C-alpha positions as YAML, in Angstrom:
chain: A
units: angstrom
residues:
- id: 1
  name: UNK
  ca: [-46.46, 12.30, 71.57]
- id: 2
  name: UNK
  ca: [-44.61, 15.38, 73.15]
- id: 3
  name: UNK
  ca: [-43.57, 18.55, 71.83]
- id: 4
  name: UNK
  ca: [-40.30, 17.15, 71.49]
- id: 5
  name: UNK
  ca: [-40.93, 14.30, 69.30]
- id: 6
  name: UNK
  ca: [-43.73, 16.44, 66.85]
- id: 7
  name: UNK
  ca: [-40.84, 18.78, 65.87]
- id: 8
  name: UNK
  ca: [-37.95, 16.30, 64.96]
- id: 9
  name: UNK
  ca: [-41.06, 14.47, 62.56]
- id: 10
  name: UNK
  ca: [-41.87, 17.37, 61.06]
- id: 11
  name: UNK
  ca: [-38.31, 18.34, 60.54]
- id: 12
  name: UNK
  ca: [-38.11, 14.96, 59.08]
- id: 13
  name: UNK
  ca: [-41.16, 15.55, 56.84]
- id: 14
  name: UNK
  ca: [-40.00, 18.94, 55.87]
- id: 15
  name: UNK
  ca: [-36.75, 17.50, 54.82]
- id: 16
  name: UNK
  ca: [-38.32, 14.61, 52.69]
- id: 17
  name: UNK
  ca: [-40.59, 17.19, 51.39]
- id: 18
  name: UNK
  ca: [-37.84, 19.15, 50.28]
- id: 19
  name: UNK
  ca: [-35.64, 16.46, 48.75]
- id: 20
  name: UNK
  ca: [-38.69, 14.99, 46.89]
- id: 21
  name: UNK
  ca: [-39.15, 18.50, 45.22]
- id: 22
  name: UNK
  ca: [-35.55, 19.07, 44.46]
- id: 23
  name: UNK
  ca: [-35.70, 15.68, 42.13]
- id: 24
  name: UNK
  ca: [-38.56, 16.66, 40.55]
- id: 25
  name: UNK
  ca: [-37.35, 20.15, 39.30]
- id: 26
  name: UNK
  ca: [-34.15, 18.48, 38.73]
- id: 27
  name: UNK
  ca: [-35.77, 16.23, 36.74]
- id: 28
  name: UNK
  ca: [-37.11, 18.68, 34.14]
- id: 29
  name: UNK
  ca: [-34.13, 20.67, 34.07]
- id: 30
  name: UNK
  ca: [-31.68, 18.19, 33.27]
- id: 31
  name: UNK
  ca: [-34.15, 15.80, 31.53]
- id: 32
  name: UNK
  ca: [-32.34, 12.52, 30.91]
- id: 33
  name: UNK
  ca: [-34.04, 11.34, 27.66]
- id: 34
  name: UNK
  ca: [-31.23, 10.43, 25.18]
- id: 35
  name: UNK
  ca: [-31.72, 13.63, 22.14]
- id: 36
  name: UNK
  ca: [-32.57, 12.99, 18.33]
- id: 37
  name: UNK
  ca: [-29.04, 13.75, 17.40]
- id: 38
  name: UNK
  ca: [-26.22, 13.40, 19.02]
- id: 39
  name: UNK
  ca: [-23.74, 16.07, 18.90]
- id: 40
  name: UNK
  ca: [-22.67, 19.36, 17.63]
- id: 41
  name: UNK
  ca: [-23.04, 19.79, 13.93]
- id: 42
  name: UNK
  ca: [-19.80, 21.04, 12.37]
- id: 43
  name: UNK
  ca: [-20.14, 23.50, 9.64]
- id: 44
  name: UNK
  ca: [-18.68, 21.87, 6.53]
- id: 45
  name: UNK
  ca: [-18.40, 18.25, 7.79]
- id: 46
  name: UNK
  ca: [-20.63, 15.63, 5.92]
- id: 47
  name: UNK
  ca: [-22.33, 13.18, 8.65]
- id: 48
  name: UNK
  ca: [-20.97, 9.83, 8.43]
- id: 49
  name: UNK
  ca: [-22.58, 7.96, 6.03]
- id: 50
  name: UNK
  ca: [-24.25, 10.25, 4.36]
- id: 51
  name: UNK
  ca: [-24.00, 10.04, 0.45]
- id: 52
  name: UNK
  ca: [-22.04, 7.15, 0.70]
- id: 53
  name: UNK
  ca: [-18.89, 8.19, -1.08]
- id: 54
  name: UNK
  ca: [-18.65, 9.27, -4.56]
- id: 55
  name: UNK
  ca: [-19.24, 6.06, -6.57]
- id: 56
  name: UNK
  ca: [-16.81, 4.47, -8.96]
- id: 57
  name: UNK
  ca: [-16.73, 5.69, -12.38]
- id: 58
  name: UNK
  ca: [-16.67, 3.45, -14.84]
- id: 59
  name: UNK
  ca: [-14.86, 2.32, -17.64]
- id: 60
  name: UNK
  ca: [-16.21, 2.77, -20.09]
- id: 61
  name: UNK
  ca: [-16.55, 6.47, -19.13]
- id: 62
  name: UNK
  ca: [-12.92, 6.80, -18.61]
- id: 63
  name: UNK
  ca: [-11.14, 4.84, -22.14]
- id: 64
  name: UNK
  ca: [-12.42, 7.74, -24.46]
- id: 65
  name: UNK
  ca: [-9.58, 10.20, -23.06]
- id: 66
  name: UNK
  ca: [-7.58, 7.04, -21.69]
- id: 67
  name: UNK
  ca: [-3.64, 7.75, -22.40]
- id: 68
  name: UNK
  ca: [-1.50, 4.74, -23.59]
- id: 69
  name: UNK
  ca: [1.25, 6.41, -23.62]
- id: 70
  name: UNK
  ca: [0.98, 6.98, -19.33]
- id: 71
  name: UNK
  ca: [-0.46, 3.16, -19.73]
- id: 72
  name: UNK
  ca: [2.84, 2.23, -21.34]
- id: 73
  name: UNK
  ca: [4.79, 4.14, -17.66]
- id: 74
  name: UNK
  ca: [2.15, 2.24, -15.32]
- id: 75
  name: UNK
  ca: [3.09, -1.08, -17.02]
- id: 76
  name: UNK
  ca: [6.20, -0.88, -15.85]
- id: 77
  name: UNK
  ca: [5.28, -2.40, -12.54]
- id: 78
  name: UNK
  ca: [4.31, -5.67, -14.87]
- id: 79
  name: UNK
  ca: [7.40, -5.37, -16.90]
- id: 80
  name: UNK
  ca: [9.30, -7.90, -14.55]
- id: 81
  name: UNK
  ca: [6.78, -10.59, -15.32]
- id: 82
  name: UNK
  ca: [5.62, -10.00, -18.83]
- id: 83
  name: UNK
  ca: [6.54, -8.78, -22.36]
- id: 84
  name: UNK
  ca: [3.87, -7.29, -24.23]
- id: 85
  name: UNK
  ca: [5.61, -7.01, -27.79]
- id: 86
  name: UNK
  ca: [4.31, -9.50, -30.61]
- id: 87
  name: UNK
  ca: [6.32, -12.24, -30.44]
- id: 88
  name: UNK
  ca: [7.54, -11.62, -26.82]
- id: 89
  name: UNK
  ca: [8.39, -14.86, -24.71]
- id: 90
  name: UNK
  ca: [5.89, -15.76, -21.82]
- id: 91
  name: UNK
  ca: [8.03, -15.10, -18.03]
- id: 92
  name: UNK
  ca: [6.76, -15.36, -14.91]
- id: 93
  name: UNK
  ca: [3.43, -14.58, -16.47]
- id: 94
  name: UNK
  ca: [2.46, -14.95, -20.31]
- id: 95
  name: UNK
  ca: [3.23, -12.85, -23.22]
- id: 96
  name: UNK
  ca: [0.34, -10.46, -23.09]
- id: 97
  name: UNK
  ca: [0.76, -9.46, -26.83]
- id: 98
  name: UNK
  ca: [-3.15, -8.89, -28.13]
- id: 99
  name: UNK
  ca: [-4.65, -9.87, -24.91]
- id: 100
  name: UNK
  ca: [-8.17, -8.29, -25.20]
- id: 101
  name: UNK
  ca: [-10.65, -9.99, -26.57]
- id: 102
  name: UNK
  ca: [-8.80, -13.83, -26.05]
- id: 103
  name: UNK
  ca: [-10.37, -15.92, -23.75]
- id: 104
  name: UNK
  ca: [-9.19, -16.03, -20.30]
- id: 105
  name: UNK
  ca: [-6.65, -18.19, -19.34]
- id: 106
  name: UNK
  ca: [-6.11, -19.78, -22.76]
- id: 107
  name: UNK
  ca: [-3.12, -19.93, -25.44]
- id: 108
  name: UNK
  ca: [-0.34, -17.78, -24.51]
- id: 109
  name: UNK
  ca: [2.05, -20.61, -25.78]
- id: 110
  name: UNK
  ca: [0.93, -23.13, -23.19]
- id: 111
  name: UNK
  ca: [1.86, -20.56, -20.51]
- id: 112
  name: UNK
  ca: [0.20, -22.68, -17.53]
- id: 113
  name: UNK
  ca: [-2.24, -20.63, -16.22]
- id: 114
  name: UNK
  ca: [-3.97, -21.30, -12.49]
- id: 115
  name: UNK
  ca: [-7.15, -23.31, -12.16]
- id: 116
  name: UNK
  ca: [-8.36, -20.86, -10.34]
- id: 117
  name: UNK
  ca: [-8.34, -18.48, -13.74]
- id: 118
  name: UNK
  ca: [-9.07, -21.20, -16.12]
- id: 119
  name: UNK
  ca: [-12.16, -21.60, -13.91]
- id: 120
  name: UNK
  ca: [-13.49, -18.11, -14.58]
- id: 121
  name: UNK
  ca: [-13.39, -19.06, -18.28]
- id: 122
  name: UNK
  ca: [-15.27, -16.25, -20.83]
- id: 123
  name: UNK
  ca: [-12.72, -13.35, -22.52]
- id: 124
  name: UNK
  ca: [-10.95, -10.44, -21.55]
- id: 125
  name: UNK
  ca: [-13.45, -7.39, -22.10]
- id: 126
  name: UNK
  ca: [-12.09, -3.91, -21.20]
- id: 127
  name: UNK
  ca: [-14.67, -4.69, -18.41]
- id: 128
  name: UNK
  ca: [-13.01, -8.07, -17.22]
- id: 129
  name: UNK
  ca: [-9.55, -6.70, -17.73]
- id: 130
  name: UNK
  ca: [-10.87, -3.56, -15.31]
- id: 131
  name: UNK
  ca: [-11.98, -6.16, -12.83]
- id: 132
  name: UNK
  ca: [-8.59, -8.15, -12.80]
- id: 133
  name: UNK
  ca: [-6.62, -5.28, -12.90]
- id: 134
  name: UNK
  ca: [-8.73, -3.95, -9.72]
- id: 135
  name: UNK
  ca: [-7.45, -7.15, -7.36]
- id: 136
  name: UNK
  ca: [-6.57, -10.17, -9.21]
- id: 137
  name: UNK
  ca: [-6.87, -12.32, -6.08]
- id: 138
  name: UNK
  ca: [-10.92, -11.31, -5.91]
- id: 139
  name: UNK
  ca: [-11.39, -11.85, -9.24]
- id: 140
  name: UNK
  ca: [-9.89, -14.77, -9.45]
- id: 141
  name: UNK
  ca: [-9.25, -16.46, -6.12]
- id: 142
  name: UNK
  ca: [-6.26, -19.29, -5.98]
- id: 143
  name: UNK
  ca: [-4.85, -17.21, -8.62]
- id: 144
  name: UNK
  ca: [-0.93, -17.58, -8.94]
- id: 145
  name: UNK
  ca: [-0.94, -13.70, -9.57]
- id: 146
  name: UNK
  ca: [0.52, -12.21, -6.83]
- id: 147
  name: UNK
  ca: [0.34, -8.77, -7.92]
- id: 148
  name: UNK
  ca: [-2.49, -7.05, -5.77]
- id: 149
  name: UNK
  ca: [-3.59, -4.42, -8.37]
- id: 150
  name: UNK
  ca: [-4.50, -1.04, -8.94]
- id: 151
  name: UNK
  ca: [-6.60, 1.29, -7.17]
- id: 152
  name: UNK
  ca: [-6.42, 4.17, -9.50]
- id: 153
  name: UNK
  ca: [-9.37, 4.08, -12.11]
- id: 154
  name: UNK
  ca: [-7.50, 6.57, -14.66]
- id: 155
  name: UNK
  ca: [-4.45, 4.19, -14.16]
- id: 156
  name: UNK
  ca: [-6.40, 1.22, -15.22]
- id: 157
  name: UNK
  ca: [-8.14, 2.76, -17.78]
- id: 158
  name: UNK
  ca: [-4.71, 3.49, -19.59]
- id: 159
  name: UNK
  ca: [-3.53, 0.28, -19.04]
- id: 160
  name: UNK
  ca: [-6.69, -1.09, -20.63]
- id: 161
  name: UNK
  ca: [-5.61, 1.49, -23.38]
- id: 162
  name: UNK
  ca: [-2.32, 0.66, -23.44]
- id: 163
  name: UNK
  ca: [-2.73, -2.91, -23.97]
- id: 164
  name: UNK
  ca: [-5.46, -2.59, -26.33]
- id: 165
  name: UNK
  ca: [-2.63, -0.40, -29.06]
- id: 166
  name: UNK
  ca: [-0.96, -3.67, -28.51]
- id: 167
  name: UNK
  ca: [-2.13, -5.93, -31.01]
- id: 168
  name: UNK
  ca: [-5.82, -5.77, -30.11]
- id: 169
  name: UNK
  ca: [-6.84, -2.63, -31.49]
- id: 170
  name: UNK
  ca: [-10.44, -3.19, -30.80]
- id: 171
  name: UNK
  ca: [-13.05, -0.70, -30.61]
- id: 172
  name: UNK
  ca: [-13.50, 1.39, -27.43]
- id: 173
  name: UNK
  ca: [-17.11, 0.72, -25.38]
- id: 174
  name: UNK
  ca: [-19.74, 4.14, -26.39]
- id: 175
  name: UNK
  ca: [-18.73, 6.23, -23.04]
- id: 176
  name: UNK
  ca: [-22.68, 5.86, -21.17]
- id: 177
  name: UNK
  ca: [-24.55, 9.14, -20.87]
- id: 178
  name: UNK
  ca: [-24.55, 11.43, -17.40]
- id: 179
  name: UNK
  ca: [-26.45, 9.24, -15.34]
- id: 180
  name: UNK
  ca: [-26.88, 6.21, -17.33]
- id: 181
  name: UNK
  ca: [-25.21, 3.09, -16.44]
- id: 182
  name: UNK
  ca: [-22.84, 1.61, -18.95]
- id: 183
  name: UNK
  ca: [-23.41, -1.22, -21.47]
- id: 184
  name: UNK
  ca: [-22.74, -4.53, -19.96]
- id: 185
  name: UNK
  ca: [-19.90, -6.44, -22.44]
- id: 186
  name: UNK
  ca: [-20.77, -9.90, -23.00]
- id: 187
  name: UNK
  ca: [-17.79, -11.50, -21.80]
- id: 188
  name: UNK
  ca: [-19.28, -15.24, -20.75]
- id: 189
  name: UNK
  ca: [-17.84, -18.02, -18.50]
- id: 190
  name: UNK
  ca: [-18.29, -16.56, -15.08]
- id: 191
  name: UNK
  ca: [-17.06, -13.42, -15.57]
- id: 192
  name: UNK
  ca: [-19.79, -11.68, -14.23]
- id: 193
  name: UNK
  ca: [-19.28, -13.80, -10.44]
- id: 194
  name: UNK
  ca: [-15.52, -12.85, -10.96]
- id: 195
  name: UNK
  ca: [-16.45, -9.49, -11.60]
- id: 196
  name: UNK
  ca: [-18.32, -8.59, -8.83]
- id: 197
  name: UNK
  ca: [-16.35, -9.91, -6.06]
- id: 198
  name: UNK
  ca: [-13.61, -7.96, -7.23]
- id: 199
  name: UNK
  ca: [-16.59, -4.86, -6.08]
- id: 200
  name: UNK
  ca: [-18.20, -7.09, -2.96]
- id: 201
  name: UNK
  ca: [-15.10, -8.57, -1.28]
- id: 202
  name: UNK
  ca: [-14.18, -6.52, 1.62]
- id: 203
  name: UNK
  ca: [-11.17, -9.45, 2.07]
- id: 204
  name: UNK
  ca: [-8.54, -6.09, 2.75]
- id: 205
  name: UNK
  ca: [-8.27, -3.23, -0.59]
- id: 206
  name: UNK
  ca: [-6.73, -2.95, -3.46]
- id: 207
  name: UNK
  ca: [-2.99, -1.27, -3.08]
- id: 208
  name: UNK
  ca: [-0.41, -1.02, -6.05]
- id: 209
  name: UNK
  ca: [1.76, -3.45, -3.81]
- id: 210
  name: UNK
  ca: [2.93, -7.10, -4.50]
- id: 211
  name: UNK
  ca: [1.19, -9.62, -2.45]
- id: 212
  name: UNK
  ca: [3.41, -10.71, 0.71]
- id: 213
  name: UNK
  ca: [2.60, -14.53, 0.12]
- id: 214
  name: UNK
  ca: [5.51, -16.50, -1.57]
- id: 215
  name: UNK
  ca: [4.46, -16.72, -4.92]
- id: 216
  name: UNK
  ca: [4.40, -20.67, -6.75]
- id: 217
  name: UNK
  ca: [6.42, -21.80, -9.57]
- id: 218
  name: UNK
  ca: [5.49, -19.58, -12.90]
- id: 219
  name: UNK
  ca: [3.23, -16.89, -10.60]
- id: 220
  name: UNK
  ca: [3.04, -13.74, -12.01]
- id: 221
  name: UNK
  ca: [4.64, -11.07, -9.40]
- id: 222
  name: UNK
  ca: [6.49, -7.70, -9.32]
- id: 223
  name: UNK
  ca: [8.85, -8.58, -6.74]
- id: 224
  name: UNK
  ca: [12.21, -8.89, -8.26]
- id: 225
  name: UNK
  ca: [13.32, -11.84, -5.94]
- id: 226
  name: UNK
  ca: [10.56, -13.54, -7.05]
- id: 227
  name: UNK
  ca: [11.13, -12.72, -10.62]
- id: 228
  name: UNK
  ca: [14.96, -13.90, -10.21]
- id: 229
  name: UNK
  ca: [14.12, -16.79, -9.16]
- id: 230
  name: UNK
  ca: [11.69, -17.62, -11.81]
- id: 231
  name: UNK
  ca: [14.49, -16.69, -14.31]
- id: 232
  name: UNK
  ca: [16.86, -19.59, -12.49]
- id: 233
  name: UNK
  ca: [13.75, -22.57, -12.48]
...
C-alpha cells in the first residue's frame, strides 16, 4: 500500500473517529429519554385531573336555607305544563299539587304518565325529586318529559322547597355533618337505579333547555309550541 493510499484511510478513519465521538457527546447532552413530567408547571394552575372537581353537594345539605319563594321564580319554566295549586287541572304534565311523598307516576287524576316512569315505581323523596329534576331523561329513560332539567343545585333545592310549601309540607332531611354523607331516604321501586344514572350517564349534561325531540301527545315540555298544541288535542 503506498503513501498515497495510507493517508486517504487514515483520513477516513480520522473522520469516522470523529463522527462516532460527536454522537456520543451528543448523546449525553441532548439525552432523548422521554422526562417524568412533561411540561412547565404554571404557578396557580391545578394539573388536570387533580382533585377531581369539587363534588356535588347534596341535598339534603342545601333544603335547610332552601328559598321557596326563588323556587316559586324557577318554576316558572314548568308553568307552561303544570299547575301546582290544590285543585289545579293536569296540562301537558299533571297537577303537581302535594307531589312529595306520592308515589311516582301514580294518581294525578289519571294523568297518563310514561311507562318508562311508571317503571321506576317507589315515591318522590326530596332525593328522587333532586334526581328527576337533575335530567329527567336519565332518570327515567323513554320518559315523555321533554324538559332536560336543571343544573343548578341551589335552584333545585328551592324547587324541592317550593313544591314541598305546596301541599306536602313534609319534614326537611337532618342537613349531614361536614364530611359525612347524607341519610339515604327510603324511596323503593327502583329509585335507587334511576337515581344514579341521573349521576353515571355521561349521555350529554344537564342544561336548563327543552329537549329538541318532538315531544308525544300529553309530554310534559317548556316549549310553548309544544304546549299550544297540547292545549288544541
Amino acid at each position: 500500500m503506498d503513501l498515497k493510499t495510507n493517508t486517504i484511510a487514515g483520513w477516513a478513519l480520522g473522520a469516522g473517529m470523529i463522527a462516532l465521538g460527536s454522537a456520543i457527546v451528543g448523546g449525553m447532552i441532548f439525552d432523548g429519554h422521554r422526562p417524568e413530567k412533561m411540561g412547565y408547571a404554571i404557578e396557580g394552575v391545578e394539573e388536570a385531573g387533580a382533585g377531581g372537581g369539587a363534588p356535588e353537594v347534596s341535598i339534603a345539605s342545601l333544603l335547610p336555607t332552601a328559598d321557596p319563594a326563588k323556587g316559586a321564580e324557577v318554576f316558572k319554566k314548568c308553568a307552561a305544563c303544570h299547575t301546582v295549586a290544590q285543585g289545579g287541572a293536569n296540562g301537558i304534565g299533571p297537577n303537581l299539587y302535594a307531589t312529595l311523598g306520592e308515589g311516582i307516576a301514580q294518581g294525578k287524576g289519571g294523568y297518563p304518565f310514561s311507562d318508562a316512569l311508571k317503571a321506576v315505581g317507589g315515591k318522590w323523596t326530596f332525593e328522587t325529586m333532586n334526581a328527576w329534576l337533575t335530567s329527567p331523561r336519565k332518570f327515567a329513560n323513554g320518559t315523555k318529559m321533554t324538559f332536560a332539567g336543571l343544573s343548578s343545585p341551589e335552584d333545585r333545592a328551592n324547587v324541592i322547597a317550593y313544591l314541598n310549601s305546596e301541599g306536602s309540607n313534609l319534614p326537611l332531611p337532618a342537613a349531614p355533618a361536614a364530611g359525612a354523607a347524607p341519610a339515604a331516604e327510603e324511596a323503593g321501586g327502583n329509585t335507587a337505579a334511576a337515581s344514579n344514572a341521573v349521576e353515571t350517564d355521561a349521555r350529554g349534561e344537564t342544561g336548563d333547555l327543552a329537549n329538541t325531540g318532538t315531544p308525544a301527545t300529553g309530554a310534559p315540555s317548556i316549549d310553548p309550541e309544544a304546549a299550544r298544541k297540547g292545549a288544541r288535542q
